[in-house]
PDB file of C-alpha atoms in Angstrom:
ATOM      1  CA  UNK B   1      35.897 -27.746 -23.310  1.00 39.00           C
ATOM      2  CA  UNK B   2      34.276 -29.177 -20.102  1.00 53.00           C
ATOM      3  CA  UNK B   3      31.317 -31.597 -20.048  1.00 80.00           C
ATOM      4  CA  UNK B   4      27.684 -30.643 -18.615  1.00 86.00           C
ATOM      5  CA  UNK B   5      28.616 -32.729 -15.418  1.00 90.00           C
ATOM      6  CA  UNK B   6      31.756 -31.155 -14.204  1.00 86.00           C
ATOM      7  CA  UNK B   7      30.163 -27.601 -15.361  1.00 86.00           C
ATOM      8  CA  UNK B   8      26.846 -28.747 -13.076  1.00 91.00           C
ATOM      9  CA  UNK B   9      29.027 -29.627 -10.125  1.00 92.00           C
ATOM     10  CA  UNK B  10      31.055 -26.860 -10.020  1.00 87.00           C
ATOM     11  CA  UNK B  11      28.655 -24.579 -10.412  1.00 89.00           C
ATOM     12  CA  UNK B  12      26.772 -26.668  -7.525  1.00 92.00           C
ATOM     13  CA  UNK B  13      29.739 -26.349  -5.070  1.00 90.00           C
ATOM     14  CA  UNK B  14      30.336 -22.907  -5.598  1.00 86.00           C
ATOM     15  CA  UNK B  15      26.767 -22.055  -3.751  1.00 89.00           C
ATOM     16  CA  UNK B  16      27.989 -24.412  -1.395  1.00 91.00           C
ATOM     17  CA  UNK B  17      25.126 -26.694  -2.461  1.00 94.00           C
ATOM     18  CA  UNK B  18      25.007 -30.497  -1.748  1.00 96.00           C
ATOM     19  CA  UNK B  19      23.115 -32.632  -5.100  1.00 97.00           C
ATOM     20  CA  UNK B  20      20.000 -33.141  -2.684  1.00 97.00           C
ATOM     21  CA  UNK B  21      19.450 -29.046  -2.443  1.00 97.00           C
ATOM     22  CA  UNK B  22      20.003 -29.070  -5.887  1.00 97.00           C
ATOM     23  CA  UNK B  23      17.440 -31.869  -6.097  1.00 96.00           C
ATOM     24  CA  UNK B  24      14.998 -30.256  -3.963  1.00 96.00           C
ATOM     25  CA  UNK B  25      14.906 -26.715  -6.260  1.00 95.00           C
ATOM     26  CA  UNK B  26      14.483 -28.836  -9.109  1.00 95.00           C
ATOM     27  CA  UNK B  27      11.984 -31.126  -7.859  1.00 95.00           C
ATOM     28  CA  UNK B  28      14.187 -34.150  -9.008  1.00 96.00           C
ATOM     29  CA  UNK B  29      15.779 -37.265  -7.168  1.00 96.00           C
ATOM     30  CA  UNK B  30      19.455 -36.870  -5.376  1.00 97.00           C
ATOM     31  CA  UNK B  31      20.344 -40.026  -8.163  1.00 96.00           C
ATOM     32  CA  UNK B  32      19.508 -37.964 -10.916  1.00 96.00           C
ATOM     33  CA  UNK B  33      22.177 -35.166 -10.025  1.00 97.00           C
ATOM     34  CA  UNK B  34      24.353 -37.399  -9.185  1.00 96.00           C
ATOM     35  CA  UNK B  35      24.024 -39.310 -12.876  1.00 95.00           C
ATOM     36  CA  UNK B  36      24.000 -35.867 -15.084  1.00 95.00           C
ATOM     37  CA  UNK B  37      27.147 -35.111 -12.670  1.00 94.00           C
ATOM     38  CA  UNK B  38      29.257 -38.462 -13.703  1.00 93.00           C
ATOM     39  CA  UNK B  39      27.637 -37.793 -17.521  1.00 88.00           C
ATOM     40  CA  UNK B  40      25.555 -41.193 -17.506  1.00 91.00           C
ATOM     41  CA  UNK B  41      22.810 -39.409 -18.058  1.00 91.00           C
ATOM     42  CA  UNK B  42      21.771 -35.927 -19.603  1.00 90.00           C
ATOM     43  CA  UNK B  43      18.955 -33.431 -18.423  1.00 91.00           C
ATOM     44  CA  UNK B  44      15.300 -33.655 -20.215  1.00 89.00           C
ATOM     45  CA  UNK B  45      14.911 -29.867 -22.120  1.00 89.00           C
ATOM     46  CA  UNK B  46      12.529 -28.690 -18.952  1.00 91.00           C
ATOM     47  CA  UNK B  47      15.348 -29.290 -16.071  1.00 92.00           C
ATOM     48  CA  UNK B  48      18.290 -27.926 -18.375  1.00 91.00           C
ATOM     49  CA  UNK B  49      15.560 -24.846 -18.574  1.00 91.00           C
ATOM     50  CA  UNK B  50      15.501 -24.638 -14.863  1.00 93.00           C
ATOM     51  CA  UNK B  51      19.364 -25.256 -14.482  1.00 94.00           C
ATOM     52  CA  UNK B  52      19.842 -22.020 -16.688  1.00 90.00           C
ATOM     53  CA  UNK B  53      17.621 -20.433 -14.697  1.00 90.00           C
ATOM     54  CA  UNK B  54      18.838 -21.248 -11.653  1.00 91.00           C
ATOM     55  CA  UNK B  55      22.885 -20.991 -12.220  1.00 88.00           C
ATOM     56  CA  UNK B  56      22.205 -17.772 -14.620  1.00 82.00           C
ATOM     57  CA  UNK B  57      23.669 -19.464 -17.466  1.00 81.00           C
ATOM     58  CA  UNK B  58      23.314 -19.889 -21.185  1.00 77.00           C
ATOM     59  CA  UNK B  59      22.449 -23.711 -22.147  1.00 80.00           C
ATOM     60  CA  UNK B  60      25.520 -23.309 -24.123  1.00 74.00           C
ATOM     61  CA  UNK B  61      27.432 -22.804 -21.368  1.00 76.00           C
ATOM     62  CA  UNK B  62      26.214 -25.318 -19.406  1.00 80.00           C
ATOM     63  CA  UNK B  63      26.358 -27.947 -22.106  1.00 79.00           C
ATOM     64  CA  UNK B  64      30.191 -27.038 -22.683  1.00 72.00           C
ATOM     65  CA  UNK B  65      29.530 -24.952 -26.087  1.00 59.00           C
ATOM     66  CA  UNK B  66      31.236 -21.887 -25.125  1.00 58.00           C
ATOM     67  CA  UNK B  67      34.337 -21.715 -23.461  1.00 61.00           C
ATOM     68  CA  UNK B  68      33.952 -19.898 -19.965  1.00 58.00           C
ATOM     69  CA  UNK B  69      36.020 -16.931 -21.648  1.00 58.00           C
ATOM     70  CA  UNK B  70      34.056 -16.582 -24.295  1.00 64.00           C
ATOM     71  CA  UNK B  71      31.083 -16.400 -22.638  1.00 64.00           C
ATOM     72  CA  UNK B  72      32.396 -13.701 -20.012  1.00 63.00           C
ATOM     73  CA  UNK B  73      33.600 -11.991 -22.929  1.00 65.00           C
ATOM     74  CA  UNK B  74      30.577 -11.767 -24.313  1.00 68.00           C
ATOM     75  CA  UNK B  75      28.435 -11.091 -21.284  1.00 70.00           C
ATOM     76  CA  UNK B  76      30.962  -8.059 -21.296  1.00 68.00           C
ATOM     77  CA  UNK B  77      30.593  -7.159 -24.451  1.00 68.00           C
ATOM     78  CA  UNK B  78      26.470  -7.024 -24.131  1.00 72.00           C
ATOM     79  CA  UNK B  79      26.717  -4.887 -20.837  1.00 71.00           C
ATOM     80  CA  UNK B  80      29.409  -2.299 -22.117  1.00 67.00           C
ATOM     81  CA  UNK B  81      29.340  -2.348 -26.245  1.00 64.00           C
ATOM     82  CA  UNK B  82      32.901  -3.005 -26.349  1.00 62.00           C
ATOM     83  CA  UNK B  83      34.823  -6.277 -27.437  1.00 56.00           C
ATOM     84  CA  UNK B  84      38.198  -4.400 -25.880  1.00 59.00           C
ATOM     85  CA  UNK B  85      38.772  -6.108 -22.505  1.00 59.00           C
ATOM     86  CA  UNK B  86      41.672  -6.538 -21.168  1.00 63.00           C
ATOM     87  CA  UNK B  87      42.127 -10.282 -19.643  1.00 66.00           C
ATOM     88  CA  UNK B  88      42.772  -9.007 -16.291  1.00 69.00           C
ATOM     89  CA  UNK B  89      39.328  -7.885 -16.407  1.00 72.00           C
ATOM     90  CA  UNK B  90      38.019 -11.535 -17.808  1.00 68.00           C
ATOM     91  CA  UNK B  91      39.925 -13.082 -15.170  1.00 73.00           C
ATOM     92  CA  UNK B  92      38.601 -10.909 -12.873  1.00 78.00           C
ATOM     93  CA  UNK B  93      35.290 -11.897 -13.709  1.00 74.00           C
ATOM     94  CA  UNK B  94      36.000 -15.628 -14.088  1.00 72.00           C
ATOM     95  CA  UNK B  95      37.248 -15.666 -11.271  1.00 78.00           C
ATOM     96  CA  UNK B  96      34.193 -13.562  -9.574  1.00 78.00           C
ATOM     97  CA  UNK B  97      31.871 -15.873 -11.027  1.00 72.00           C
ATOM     98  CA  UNK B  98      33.149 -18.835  -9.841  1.00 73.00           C
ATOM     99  CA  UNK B  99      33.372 -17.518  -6.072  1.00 75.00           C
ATOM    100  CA  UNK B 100      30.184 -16.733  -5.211  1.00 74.00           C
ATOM    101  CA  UNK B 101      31.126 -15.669  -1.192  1.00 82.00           C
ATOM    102  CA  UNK B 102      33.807 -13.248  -3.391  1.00 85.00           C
ATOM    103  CA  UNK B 103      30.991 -11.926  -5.534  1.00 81.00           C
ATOM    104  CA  UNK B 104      28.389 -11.369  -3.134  1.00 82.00           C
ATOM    105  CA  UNK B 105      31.347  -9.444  -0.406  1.00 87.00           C
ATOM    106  CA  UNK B 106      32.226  -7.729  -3.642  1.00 87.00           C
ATOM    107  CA  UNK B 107      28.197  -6.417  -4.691  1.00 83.00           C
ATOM    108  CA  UNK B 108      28.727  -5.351  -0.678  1.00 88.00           C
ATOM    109  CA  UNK B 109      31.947  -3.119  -1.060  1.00 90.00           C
ATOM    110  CA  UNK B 110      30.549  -1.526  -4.239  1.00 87.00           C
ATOM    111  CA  UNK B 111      27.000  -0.376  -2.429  1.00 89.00           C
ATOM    112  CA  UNK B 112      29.421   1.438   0.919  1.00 91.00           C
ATOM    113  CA  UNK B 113      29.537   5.120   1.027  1.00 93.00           C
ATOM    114  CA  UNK B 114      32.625   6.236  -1.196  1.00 93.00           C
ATOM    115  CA  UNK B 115      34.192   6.864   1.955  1.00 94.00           C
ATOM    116  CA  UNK B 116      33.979   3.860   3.400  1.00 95.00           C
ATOM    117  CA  UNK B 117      34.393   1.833  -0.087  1.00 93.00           C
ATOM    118  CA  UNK B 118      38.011   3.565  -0.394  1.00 94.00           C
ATOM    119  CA  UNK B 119      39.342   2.659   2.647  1.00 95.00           C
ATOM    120  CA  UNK B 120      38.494  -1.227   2.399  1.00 94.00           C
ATOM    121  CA  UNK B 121      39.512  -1.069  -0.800  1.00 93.00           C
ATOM    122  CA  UNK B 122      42.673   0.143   0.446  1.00 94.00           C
ATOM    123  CA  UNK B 123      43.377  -2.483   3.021  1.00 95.00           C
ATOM    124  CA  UNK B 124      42.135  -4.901   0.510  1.00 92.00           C
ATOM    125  CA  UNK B 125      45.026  -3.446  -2.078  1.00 92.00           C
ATOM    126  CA  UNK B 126      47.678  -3.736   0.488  1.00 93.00           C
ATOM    127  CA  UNK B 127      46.558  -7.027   2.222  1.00 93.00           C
ATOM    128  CA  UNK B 128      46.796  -8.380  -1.303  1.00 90.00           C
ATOM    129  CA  UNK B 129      50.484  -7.201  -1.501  1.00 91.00           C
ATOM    130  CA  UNK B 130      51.449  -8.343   1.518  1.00 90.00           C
ATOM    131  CA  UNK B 131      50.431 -11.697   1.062  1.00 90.00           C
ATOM    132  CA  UNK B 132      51.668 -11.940  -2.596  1.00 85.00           C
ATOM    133  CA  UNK B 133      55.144 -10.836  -1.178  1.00 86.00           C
ATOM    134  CA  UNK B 134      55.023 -13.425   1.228  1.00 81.00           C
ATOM    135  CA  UNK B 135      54.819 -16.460  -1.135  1.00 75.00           C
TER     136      UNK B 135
END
């Protein structure tokens, strides 16, 4: 189970954001990101509110309550009615959810004409292979 501060960081550097941006959209100091970040000190109820908001998150997620599986698992479950996912899939998503530049080039590929979808998809597939061949 990982701790507010590590969940807060990561989630931080996977927009890329430094703790003063983070600051700034939560109207708080640079220090005060920095000290929920090394865990000597927790967010007030309003800012873990706006953290939730902000990273899409439950404030058991954030706080280290749910396991990042379970909580894919059951984002999964909500959205499709169905507790039979194979862990490729919740890997998948992990992993999607934790790389936002792979999420957002992914929402991209699904909106292409089917056409044009295949083919990257395609090049994607083989690029993939070639690469996992080569290690």
């Amino acid at each position: 189970m990982t701790n507010l501060g590590e969940t807060l960081k990561q989630l931080r550097k996977q927009r890329r954001w430094t703790q003063e941006q983070l600051a700034e959209q939560l109207n708080v100091s640079r220090s005060q990101i920095s000290k929920w970040e090394n865990g000597s000190l927790l967010p007030d109820v309003q800012s873990l509110e706006k953290l939730c908001q902000l990273f899409d998150v439950s404030a058991d997620f954030l706080l280290g309550g749910e396991t990042r599986q379970r909580e894919l698992l059951r984002e999964v479950t909500d959205m499709y009615g169905t507790a039979d996912v194979h862990e490729t899939v919740l890997a998948a998503l992990d992993y999607l959810l934790h790389n936002h530049e792979m999420s957002e080039a992914v929402y991209a590929l699904a909106k292409l004409p089917d056409k044009k979808r295949k083919h990257v998809e395609t090049m994607i597939v083989t690029i993939v292979k070639e690469c996992s061949e080569l290690m």
